[in-house]
Short mmCIF file of C-alpha atoms in Angstrom, two decimals:
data_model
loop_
_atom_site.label_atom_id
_atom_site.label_comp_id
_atom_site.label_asym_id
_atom_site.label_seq_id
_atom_site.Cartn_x
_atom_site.Cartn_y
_atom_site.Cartn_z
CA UNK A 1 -79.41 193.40 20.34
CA UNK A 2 -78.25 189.88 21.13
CA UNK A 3 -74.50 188.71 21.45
CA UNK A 4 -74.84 186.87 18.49
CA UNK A 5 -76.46 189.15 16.46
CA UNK A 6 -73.51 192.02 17.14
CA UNK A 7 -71.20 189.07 16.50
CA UNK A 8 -72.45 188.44 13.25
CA UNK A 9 -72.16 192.41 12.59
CA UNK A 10 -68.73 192.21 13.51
CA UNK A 11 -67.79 189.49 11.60
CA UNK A 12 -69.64 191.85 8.46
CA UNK A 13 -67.27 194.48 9.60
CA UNK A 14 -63.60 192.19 9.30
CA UNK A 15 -64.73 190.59 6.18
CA UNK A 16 -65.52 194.09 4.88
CA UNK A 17 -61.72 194.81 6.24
CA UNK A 18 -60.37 192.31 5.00
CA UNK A 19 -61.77 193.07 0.79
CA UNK A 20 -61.22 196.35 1.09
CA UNK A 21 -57.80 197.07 3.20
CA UNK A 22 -55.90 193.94 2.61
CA UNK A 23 -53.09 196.29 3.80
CA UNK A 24 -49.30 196.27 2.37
CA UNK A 25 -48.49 194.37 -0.90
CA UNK A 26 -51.40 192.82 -0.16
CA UNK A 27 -50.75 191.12 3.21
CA UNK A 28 -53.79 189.28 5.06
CA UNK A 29 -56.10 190.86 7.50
CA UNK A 30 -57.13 187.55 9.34
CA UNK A 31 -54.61 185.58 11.43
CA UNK A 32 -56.59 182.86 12.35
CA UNK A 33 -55.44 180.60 15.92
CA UNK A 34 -56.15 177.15 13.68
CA UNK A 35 -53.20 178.44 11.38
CA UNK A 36 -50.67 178.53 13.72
CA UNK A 37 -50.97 175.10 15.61
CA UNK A 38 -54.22 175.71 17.70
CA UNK A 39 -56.01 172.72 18.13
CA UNK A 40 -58.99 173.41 20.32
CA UNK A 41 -59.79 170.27 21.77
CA UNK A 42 -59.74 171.79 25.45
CA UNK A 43 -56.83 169.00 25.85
CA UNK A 44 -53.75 170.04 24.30
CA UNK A 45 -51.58 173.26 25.52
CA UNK A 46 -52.32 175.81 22.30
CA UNK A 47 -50.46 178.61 24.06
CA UNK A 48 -47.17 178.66 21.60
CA UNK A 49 -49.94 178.83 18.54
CA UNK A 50 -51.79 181.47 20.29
CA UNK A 51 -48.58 183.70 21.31
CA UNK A 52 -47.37 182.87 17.44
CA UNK A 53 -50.56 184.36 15.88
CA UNK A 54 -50.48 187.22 17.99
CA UNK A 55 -46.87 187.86 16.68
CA UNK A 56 -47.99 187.74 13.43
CA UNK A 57 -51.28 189.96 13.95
CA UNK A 58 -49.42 192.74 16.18
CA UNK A 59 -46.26 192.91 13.67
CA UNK A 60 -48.65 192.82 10.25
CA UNK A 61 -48.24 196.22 8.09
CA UNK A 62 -52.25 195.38 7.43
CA UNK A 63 -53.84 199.00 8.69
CA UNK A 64 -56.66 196.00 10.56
CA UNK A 65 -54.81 192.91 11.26
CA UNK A 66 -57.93 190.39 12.93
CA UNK A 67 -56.56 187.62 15.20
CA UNK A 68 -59.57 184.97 14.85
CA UNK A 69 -60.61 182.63 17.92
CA UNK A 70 -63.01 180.37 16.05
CA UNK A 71 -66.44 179.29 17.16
CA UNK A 72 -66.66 175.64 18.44
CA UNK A 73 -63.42 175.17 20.24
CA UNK A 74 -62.23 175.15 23.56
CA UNK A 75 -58.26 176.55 23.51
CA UNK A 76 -56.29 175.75 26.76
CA UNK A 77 -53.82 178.36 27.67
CA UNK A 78 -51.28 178.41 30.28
CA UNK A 79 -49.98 182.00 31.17
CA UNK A 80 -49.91 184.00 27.79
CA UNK A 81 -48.79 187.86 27.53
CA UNK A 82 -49.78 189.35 23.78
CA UNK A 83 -47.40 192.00 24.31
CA UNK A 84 -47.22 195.40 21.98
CA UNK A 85 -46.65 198.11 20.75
CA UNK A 86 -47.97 196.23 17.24
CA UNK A 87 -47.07 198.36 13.93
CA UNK A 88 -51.37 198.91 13.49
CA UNK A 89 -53.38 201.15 15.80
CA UNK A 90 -56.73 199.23 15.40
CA UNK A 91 -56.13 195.68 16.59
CA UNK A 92 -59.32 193.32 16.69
CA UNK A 93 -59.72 190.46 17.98
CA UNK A 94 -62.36 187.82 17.22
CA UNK A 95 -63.58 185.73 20.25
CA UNK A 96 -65.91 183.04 18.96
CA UNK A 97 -64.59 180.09 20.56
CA UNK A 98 -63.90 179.61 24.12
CA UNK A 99 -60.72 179.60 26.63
CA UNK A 100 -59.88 177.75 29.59
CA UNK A 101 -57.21 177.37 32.14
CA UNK A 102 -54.74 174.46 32.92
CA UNK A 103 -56.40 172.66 36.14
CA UNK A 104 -53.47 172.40 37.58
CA UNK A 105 -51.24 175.41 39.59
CA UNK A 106 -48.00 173.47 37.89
CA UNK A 107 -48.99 175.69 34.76
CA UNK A 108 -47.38 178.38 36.17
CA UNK A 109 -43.84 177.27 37.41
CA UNK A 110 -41.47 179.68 35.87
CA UNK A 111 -44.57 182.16 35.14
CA UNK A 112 -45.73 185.37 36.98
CA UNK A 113 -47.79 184.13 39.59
CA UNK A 114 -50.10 187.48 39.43
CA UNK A 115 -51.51 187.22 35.70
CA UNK A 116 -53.02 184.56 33.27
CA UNK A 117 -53.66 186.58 30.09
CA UNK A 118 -52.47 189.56 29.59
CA UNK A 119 -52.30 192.35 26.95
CA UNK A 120 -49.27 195.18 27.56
CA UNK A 121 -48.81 198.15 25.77
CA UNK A 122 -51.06 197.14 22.96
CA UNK A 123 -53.30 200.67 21.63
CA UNK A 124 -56.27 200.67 19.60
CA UNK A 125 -57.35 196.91 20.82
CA UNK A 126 -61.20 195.69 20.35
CA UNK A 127 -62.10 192.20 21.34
CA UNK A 128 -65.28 191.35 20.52
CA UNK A 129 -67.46 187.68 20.61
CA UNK A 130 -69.81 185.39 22.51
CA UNK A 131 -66.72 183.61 23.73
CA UNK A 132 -66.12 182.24 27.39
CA UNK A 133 -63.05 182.95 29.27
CA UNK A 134 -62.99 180.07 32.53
CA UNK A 135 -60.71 180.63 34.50
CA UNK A 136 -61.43 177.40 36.49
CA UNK A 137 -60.88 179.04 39.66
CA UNK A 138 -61.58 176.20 42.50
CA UNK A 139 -58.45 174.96 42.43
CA UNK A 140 -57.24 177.98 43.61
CA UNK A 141 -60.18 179.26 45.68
CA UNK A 142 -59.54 176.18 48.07
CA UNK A 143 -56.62 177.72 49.58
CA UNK A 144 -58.19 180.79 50.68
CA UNK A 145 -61.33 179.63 51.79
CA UNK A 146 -60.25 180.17 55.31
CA UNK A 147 -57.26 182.50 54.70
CA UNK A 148 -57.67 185.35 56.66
CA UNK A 149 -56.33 188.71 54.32
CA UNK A 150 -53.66 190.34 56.12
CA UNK A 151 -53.48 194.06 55.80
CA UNK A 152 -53.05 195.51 52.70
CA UNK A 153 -52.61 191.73 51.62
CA UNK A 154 -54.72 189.59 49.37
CA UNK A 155 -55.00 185.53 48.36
CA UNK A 156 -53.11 184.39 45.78
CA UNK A 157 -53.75 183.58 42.54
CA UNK A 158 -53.70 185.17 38.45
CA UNK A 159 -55.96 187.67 37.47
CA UNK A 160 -57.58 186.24 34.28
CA UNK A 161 -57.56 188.67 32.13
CA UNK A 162 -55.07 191.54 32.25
CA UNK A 163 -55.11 195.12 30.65
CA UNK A 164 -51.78 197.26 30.96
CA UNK A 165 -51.35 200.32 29.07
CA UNK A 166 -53.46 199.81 26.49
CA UNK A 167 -55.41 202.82 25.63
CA UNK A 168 -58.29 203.08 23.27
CA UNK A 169 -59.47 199.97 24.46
CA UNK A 170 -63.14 198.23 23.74
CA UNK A 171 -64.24 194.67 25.67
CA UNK A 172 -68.02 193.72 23.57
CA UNK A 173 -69.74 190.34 24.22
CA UNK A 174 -67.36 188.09 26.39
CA UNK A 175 -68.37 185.86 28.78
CA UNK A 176 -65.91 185.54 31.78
CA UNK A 177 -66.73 182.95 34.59
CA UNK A 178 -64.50 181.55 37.79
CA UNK A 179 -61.04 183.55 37.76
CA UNK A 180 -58.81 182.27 40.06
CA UNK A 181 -58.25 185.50 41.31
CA UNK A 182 -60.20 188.67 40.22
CA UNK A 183 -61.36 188.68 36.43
CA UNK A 184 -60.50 191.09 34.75
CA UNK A 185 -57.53 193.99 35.45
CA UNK A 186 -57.47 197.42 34.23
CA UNK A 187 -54.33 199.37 34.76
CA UNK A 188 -52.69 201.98 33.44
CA UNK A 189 -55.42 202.95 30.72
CA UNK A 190 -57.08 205.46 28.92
CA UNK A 191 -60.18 205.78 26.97
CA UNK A 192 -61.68 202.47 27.62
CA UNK A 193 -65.07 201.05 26.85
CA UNK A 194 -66.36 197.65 28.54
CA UNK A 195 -70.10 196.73 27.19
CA UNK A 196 -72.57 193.85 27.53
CA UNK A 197 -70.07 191.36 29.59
CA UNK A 198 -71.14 188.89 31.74
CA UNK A 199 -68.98 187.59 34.46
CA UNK A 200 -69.85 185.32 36.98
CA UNK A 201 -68.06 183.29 39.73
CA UNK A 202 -69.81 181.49 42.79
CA UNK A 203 -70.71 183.97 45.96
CA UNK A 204 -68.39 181.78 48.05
CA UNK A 205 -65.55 181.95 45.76
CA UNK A 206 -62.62 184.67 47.02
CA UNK A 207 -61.62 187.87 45.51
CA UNK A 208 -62.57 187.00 42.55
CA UNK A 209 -63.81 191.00 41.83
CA UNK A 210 -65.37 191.32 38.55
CA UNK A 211 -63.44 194.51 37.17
CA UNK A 212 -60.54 196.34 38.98
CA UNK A 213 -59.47 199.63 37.78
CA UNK A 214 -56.30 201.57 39.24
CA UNK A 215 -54.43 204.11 37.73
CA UNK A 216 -56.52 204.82 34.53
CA UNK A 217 -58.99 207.61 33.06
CA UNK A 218 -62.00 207.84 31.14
CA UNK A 219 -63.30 204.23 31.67
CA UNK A 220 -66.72 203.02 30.71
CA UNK A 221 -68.76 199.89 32.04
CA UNK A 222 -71.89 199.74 30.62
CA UNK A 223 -74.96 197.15 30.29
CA UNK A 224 -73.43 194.34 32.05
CA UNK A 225 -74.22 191.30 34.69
CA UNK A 226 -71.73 190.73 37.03
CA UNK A 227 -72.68 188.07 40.26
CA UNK A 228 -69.35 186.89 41.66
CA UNK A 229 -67.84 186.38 45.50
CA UNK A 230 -65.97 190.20 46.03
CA UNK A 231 -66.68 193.40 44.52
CA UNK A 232 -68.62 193.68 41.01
CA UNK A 233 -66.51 196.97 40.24
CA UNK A 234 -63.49 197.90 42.43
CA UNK A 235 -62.02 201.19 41.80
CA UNK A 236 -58.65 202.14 43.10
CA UNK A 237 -56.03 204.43 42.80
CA UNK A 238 -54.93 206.86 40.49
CA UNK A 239 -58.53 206.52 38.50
CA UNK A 240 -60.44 209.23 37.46
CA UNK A 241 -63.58 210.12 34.63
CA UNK A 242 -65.10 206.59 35.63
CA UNK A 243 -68.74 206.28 34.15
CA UNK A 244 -70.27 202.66 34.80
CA UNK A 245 -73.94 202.37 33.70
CA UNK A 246 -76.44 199.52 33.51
CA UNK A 247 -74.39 196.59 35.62
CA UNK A 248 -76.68 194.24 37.06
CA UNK A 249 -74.45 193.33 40.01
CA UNK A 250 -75.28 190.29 42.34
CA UNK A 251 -74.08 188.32 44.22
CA UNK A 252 -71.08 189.84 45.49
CA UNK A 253 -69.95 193.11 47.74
CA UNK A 254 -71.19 195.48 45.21
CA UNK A 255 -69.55 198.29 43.60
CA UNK A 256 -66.57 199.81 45.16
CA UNK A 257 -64.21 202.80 45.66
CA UNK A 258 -60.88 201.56 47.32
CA UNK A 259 -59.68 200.79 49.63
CA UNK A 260 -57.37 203.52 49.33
CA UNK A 261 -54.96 204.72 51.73
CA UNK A 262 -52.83 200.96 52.84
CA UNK A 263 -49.91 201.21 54.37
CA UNK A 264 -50.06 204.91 54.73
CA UNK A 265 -50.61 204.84 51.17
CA UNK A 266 -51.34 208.49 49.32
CA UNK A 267 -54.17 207.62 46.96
CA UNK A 268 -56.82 209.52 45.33
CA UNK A 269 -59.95 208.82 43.05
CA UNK A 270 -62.30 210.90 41.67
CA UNK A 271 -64.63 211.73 39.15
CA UNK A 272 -66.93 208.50 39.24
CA UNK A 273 -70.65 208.05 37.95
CA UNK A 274 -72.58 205.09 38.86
CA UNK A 275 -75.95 204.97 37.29
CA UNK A 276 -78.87 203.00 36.52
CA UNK A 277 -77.18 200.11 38.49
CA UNK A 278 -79.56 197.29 40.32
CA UNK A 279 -77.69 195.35 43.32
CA UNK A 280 -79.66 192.54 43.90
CA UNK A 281 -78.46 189.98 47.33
CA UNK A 282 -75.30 191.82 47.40
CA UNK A 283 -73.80 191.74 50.75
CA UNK A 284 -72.69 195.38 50.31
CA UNK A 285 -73.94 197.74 47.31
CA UNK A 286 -72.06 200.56 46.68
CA UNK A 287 -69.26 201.73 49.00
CA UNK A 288 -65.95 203.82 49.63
CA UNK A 289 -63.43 202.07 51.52
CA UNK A 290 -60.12 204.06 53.42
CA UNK A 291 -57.87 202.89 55.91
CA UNK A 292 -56.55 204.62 58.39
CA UNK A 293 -52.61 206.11 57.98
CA UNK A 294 -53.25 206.93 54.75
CA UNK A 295 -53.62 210.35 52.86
CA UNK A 296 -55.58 211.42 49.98
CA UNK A 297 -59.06 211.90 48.69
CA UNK A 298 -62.25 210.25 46.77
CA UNK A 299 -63.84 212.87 45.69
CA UNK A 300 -67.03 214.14 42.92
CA UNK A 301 -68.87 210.53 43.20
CA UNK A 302 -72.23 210.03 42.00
CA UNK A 303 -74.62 206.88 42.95
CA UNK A 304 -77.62 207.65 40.59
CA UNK A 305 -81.02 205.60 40.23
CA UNK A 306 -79.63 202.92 42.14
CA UNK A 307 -81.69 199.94 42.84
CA UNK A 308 -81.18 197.56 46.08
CA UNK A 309 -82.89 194.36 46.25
CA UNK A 310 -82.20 192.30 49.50
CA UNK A 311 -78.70 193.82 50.11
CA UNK A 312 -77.48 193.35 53.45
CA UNK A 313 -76.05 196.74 53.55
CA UNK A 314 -76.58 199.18 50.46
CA UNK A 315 -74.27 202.02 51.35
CA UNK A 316 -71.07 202.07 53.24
CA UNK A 317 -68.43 204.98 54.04
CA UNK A 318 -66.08 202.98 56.13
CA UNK A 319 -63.24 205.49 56.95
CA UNK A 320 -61.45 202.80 59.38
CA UNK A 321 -61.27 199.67 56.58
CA UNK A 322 -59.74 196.50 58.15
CA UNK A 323 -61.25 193.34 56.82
CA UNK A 324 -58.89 191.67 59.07
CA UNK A 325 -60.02 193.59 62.16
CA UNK A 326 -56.66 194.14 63.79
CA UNK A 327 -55.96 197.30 62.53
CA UNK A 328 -54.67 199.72 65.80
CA UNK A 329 -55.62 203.48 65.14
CA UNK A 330 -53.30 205.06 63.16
CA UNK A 331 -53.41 209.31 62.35
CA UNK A 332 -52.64 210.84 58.99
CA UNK A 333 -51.28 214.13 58.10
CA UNK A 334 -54.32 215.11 55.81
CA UNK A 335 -57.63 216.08 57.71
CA UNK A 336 -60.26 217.31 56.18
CA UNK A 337 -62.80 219.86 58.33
CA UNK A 338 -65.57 218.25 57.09
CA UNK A 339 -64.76 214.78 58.95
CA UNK A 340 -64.56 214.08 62.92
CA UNK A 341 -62.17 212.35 64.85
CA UNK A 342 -59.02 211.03 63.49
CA UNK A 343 -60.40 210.57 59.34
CA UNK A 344 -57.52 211.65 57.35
CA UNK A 345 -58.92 210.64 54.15
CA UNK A 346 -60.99 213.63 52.67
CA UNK A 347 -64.49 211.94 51.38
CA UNK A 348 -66.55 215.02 49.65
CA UNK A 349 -68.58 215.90 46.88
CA UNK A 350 -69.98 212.82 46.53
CA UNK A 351 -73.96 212.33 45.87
CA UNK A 352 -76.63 209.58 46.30
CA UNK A 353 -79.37 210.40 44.26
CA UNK A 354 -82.61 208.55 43.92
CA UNK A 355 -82.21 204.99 45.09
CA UNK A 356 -84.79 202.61 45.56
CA UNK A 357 -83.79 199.72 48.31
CA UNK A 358 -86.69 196.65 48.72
CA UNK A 359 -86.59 194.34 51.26
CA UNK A 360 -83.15 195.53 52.70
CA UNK A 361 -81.50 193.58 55.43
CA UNK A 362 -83.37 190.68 55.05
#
């Protein structure tokens, strides 16, 4: 089913809301952007009209309340948090039209340097449309080029799209292309369902990761193309009941657990199913990443029917991770019998099973 085809269902589904549940003494379903000041001309700064129809959608007494991003607009948006908890539990969003990012790092004087948009303590969210997300990402991208990551330490710049305790939460459709950091955040979240997302960033471009999850359970990634310059899928700490299916992933440094364990960090994962997942000129395709001094455990992975096409190196269990390569050996307090030398990081249970690798190395 295309993206425009399951956006046309959708928009079935509000208009259906919106007849039959028009919600408290008859209050509107649809809080449309153009409403509250948007403009959409790519030009003009259409974050207060955004942040005002989000007020109104989160604080409507409608049992659906529909915040609508219309088709054939481009919205710029400096830093924008649509903050929660909003009186519904089934919050939908409409992404038709597209957003993009100031082109300048000005935008973000007085603002959080770490996020761009962001959605906080918001349950019951679905976002749903053929809509593009740039996060025009060179301008930051230019200053790490040739930054070298300290430990533990990363380049700076927003994440583009940031999730924060929101649980029951579904992503359908969006396109998301050159964060200035990583694209899209998960943290702190349950019961989550990504589906038929494409993200995309140049190969050269720096951490910009497609999805990051920490601290969250019972995530889904399914039927997706992500080709960006750092990890497809990074998952790290605290995550558990991870099931990511069908990602076409390339370029980038494939799909990975960690790193876990930084700055004698105690950090554990488990519970992750990869599956039905192609890697295709990935520098790295799936991995689990620990550094030394830390304690903890990634434990009951599965990497199933994976395909590798042309990836430098398809599987990596790199127990002494130090991208900048001045780490001095450090030893934990948790060994596991199943490891040799100083490993203090307890990597078991996990399974690769029937892979497929063509032309590897090349």
């Amino acid at each position: 089913m295309s993206l425009r085809t399951m956006e046309l269902i959708f928009t079935v589904f509000i208009t259906i809301l919106y007849v039959l549940t028009p919600g408290a003494s008859g209050a509107t379903n649809l809080f449309n952007v153009m409403d509250y000041g948007a403009v959409g001309d790519g030009k003009t700064d259409d974050s207060a009209a955004f942040s005002k129809a989000w007020k109104a959608t989160c604080n409507s007494p409608s049992r659906n309340p529909i915040l609508v991003i219309p088709a054939s607009k481009i919205f710029l948006l400096k830093p924008v948090t649509f903050s929660g908890p909003c009186k519904s539990t089934s919050i939908h969003v409409l992404m038709s039209g597209n957003i993009v990012a100031p082109d300048s790092k000005s935008a973000w004087k007085g603002y959080h340097l770490d996020m761009w948009l962001a959605f906080t303590n918001v349950n019951g969210l679905t976002i749903i449309g053929s809509g593009t997300i740039n996060g025009r990402g060179a301008i930051w991208w230019s200053e790490c080029s040739s930054y070298r990551v300290p430990q533990g330490g990363t380049c700076k710049g927003p994440t583009a799209l940031t999730f924060y305790r929101c649980n029951g939460l579904v992503l359908k459709g969006t396109k998301h292309i050159n964060s200035q950091r990583n694209h899209i955040a998960i943290f702190n979240c349950k019961d989550v369902t990504f589906s038929n997302l494409h993200i995309s960033a140049p190969k050269t471009s720096p951490n910009t990761d497609g999805v990051d999850i920490a601290s969250s359970s019972n995530v889904r990634i399914l039927n997706s193309f992500i080709g960006t310059g750092d990890d497809c899928i990074a998952i790290s700490s605290g995550s558990s009941h991870i099931n990511i299916t069908g990602i076409a992933c390339g370029p980038g440094h494939g799909i990975s657990v960690g790193s876990l364990g930084a700055h004698g960090g105690n950090d554990t994962v488990e519970e992750v199913h990869v599956r039905n997942c192609t890697f295709n000129e990935t520098m790295t395709g799936v991995r689990i990443k620990t550094w030394q001094g830390g304690v903890g455990y990634a434990r009951k992975i599965l990497f199933e029917k994976i395909k590798f096409i042309r990836a430098d190196n398809p599987i990596i269990i790199d127990q002494y991770y130090c991208p900048g390569g001045h780490c001095k050996n450090e030893v934990g307090q948790l060994k596991s019998k199943s490891l040799t030398s100083i490993c203090i990081f307890m990597v078991a249970d996990n399974w690769f099973l029937n892979l497929l690798m063509v032309d590897i190395g090349h």
